[in-house]
mmCIF file of C-alpha atoms in Angstrom:
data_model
loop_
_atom_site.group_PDB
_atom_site.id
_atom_site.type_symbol
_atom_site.label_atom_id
_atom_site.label_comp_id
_atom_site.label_asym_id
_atom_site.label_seq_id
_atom_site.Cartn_x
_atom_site.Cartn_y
_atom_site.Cartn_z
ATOM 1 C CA UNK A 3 -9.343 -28.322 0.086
ATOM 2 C CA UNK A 4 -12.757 -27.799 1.698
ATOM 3 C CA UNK A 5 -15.830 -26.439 -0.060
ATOM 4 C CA UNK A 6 -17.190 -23.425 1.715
ATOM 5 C CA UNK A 7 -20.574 -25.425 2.791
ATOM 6 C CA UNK A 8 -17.639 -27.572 4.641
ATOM 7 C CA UNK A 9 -15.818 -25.068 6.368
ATOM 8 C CA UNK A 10 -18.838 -23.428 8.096
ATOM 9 C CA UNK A 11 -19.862 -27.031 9.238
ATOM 10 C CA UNK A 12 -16.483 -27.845 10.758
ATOM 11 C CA UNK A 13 -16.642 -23.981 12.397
ATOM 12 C CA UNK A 14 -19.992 -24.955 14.129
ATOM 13 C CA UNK A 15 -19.496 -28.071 14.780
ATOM 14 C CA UNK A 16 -16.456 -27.155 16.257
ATOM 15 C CA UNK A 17 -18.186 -24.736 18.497
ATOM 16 C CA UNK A 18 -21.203 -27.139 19.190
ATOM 17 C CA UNK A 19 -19.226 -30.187 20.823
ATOM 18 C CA UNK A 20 -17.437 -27.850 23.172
ATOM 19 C CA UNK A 21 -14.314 -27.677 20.930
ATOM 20 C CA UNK A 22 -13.150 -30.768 20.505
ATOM 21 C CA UNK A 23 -11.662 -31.701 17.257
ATOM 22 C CA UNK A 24 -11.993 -35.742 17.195
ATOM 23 C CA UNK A 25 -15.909 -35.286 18.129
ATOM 24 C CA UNK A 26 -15.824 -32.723 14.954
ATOM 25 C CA UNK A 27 -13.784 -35.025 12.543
ATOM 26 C CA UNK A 28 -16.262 -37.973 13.543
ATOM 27 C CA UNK A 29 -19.552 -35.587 12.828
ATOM 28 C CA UNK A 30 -17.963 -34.487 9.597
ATOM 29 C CA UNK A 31 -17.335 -37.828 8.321
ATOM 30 C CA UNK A 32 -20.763 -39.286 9.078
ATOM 31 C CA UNK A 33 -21.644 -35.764 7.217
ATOM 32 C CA UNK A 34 -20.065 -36.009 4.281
ATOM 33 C CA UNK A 35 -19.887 -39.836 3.927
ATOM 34 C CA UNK A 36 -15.762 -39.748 4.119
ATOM 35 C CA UNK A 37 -13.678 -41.952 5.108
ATOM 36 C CA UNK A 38 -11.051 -39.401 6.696
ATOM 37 C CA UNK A 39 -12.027 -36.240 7.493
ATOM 38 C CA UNK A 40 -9.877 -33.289 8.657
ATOM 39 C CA UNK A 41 -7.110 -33.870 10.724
ATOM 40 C CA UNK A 42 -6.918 -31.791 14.284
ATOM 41 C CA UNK A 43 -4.581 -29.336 13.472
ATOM 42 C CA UNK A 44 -6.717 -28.086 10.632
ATOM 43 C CA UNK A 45 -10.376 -28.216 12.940
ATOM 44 C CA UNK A 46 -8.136 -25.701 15.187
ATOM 45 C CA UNK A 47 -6.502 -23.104 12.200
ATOM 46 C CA UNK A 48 -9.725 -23.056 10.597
ATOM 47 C CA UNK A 49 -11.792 -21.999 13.749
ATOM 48 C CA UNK A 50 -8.885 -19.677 14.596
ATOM 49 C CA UNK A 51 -9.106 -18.003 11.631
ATOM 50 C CA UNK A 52 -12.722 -17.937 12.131
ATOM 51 C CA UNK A 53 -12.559 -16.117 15.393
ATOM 52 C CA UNK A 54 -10.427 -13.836 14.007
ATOM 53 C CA UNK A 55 -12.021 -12.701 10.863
ATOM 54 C CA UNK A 56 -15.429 -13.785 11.524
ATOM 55 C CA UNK A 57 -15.325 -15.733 8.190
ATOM 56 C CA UNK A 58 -14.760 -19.338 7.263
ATOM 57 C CA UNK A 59 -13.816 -18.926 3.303
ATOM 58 C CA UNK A 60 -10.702 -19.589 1.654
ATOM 59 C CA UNK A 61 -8.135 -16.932 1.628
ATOM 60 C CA UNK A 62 -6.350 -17.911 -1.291
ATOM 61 C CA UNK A 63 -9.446 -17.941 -3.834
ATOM 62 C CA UNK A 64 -7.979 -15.131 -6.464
ATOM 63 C CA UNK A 65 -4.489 -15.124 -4.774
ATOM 64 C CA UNK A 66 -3.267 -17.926 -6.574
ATOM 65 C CA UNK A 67 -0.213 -17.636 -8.434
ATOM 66 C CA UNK A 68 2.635 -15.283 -9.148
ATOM 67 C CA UNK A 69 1.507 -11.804 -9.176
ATOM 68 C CA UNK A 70 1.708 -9.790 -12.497
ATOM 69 C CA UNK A 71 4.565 -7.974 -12.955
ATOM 70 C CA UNK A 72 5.385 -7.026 -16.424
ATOM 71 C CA UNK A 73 2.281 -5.896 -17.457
ATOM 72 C CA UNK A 74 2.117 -2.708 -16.071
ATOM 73 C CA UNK A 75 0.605 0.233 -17.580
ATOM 74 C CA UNK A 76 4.009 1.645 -18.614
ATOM 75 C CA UNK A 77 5.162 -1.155 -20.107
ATOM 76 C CA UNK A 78 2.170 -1.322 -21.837
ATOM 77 C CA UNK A 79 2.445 2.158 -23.040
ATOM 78 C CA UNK A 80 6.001 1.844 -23.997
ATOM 79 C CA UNK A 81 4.860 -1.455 -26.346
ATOM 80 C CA UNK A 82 2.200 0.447 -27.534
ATOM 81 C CA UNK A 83 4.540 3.779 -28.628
ATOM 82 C CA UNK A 84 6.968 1.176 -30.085
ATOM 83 C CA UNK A 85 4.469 -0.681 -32.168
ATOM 84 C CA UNK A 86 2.677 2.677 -33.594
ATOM 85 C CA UNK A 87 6.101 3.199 -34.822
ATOM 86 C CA UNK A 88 6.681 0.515 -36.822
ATOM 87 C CA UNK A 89 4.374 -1.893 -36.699
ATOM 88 C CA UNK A 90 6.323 -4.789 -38.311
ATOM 89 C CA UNK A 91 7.976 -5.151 -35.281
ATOM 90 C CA UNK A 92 8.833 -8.539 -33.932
ATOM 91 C CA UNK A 93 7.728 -9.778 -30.824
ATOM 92 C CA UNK A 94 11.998 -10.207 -29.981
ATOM 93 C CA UNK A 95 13.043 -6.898 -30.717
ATOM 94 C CA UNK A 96 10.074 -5.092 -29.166
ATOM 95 C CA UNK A 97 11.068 -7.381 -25.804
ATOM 96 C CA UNK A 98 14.885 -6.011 -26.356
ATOM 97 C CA UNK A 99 14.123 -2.704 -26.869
ATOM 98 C CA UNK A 100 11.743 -2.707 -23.372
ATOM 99 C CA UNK A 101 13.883 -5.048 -21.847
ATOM 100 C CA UNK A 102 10.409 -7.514 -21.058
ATOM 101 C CA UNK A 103 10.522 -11.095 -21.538
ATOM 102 C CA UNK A 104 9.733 -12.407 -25.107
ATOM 103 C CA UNK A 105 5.716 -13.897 -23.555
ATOM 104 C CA UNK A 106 5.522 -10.590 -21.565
ATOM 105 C CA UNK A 107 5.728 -8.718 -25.059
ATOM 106 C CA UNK A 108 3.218 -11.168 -26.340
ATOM 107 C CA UNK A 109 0.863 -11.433 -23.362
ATOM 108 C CA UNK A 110 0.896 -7.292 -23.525
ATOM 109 C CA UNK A 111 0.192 -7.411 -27.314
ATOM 110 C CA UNK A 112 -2.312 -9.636 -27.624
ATOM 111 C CA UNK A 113 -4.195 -9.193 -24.403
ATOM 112 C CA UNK A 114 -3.809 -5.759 -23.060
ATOM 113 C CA UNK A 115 -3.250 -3.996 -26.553
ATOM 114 C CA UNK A 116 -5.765 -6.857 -28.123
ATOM 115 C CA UNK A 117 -3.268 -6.750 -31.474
ATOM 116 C CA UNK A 118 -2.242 -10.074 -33.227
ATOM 117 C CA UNK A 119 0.338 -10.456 -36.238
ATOM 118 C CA UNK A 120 -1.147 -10.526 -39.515
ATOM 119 C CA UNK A 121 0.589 -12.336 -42.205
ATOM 120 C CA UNK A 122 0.769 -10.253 -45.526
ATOM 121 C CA UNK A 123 -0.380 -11.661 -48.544
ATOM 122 C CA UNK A 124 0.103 -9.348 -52.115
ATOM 123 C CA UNK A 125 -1.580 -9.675 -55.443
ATOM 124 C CA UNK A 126 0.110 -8.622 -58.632
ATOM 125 C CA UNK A 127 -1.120 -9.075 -62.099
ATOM 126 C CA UNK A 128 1.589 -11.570 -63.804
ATOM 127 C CA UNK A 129 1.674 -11.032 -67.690
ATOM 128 C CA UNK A 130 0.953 -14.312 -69.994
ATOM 129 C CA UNK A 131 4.527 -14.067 -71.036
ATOM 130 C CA UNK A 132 5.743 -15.103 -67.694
ATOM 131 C CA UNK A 133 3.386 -17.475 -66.935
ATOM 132 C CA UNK A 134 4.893 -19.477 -69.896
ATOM 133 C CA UNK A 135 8.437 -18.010 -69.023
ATOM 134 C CA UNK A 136 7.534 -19.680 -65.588
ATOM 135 C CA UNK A 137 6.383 -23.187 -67.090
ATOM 136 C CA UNK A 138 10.164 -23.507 -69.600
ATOM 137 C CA UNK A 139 11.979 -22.794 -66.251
ATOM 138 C CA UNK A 140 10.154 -25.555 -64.450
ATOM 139 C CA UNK A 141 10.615 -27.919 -67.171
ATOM 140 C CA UNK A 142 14.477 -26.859 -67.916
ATOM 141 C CA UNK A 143 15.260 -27.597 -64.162
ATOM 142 C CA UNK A 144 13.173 -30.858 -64.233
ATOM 143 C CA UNK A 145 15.175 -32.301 -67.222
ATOM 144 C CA UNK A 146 18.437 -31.128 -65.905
ATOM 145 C CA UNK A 147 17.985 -33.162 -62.585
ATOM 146 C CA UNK A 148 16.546 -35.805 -64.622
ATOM 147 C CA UNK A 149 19.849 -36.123 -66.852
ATOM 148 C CA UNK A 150 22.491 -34.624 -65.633
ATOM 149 C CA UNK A 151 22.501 -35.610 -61.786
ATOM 150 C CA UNK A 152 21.468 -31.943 -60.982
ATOM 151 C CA UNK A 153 22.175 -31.858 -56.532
ATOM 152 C CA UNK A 154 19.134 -30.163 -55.767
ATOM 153 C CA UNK A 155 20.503 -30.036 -52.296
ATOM 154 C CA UNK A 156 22.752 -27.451 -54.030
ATOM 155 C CA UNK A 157 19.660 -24.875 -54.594
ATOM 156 C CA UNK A 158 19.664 -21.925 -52.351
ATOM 157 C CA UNK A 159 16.614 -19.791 -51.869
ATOM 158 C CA UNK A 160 17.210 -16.531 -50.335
ATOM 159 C CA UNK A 161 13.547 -15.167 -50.235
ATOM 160 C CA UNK A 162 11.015 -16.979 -48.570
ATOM 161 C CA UNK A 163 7.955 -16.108 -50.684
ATOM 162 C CA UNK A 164 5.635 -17.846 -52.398
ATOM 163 C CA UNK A 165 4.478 -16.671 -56.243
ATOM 164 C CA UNK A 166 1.634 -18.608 -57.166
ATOM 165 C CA UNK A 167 0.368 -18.387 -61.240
ATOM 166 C CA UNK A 168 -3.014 -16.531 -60.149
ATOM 167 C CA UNK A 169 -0.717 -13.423 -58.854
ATOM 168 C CA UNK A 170 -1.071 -14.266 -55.581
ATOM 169 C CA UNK A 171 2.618 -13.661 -53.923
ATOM 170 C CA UNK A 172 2.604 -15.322 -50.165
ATOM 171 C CA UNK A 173 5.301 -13.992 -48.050
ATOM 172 C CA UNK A 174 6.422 -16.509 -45.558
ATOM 173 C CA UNK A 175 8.287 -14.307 -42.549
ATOM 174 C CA UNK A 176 6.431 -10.811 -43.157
ATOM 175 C CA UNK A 177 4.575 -9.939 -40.364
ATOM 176 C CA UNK A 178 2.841 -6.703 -38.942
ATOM 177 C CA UNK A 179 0.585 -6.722 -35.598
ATOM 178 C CA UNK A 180 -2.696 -5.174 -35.373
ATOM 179 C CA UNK A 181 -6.545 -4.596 -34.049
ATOM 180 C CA UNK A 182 -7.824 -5.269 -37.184
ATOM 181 C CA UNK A 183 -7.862 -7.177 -40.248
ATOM 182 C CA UNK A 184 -7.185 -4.639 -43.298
#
């Protein structure tokens, strides 16, 4: 595409040498210093559009693109009446119970209701009893792989949480989507 200084020339230039667009190629290209400049065709829609409009610029600066249309201000209002209701909500069942596409739920949440899922983390004192209860389970399961060909492939862990020995329980798939940080 042209720049806009480049349009204009081409327009007067085309006007200048008495419309003819090989004379206007040849100025443009001594110009601008290219090797090819703008074939006929274009020389002749550009000043057409110019008579027509009375302006040289591109028409599809800011019309580029598909045009939004999931984020409309219903939609928006109906994500934002679901997710004041519960706002653990996941970004799939609020797009199933609006009917939007899963990244029209997100693009609505996190840039027209400027929320963002926040991942829970709790704290709970953990007496010194179960620290050490803790530290014999880890070392009975260590010693039972060790010696008796324990399959730890066999282990299944139905909570996804972390507890760590400073309290600090980390829970992997809990989410809840808001403005702020709490």
């Amino acid at each position: 595409m042209y720049s806009s200084e480049q349009r204009v020339f081409l327009v007067l230039e085309y006007h200048r040498l008495k419309e003819s667009p090989t004379a206007t190629r040849r100025s443009f290209q001594a110009r601008f210093n290219v090797p090819k400049g703008p074939d006929a065709k274009t020389i002749l829609t550009l000043f057409a559009k110019f008579q027509r409009t009375g302006s040289a610029t591109d028409d599809l600066v800011g019309n580029v693109g598909r045009q939004q249309t999931a984020v409309t201000p219903e939609n928006v209002a109906t994500v934002s009446g679901i997710i004041q209701q519960n706002p653990m909500s996941s970004v799939r069942r609020i797009a199933s119970e609006t009917g939007l596409k899963r990244s029209s739920t997100q693009k609505i949440l996190r840039k027209s209701l400027h929320m963002f899922p926040f991942k829970i983390q709790t704290h709970q004192a953990i007496p010194v009893r179960a620290v050490q209860q803790r530290v014999d389970f880890a070392n009975q399961m260590l010693t039972m792989i060790d010696s008796e060909g324990f399959d730890v492939g066999c282990i299944w862990f139905t909570d996804e949480a972390h507890f760590h020995l400073n309290g600090i329980v980390n829970k992997q798939n809990w989410r809840f989507w808001g403005s702020e940080n709490p």
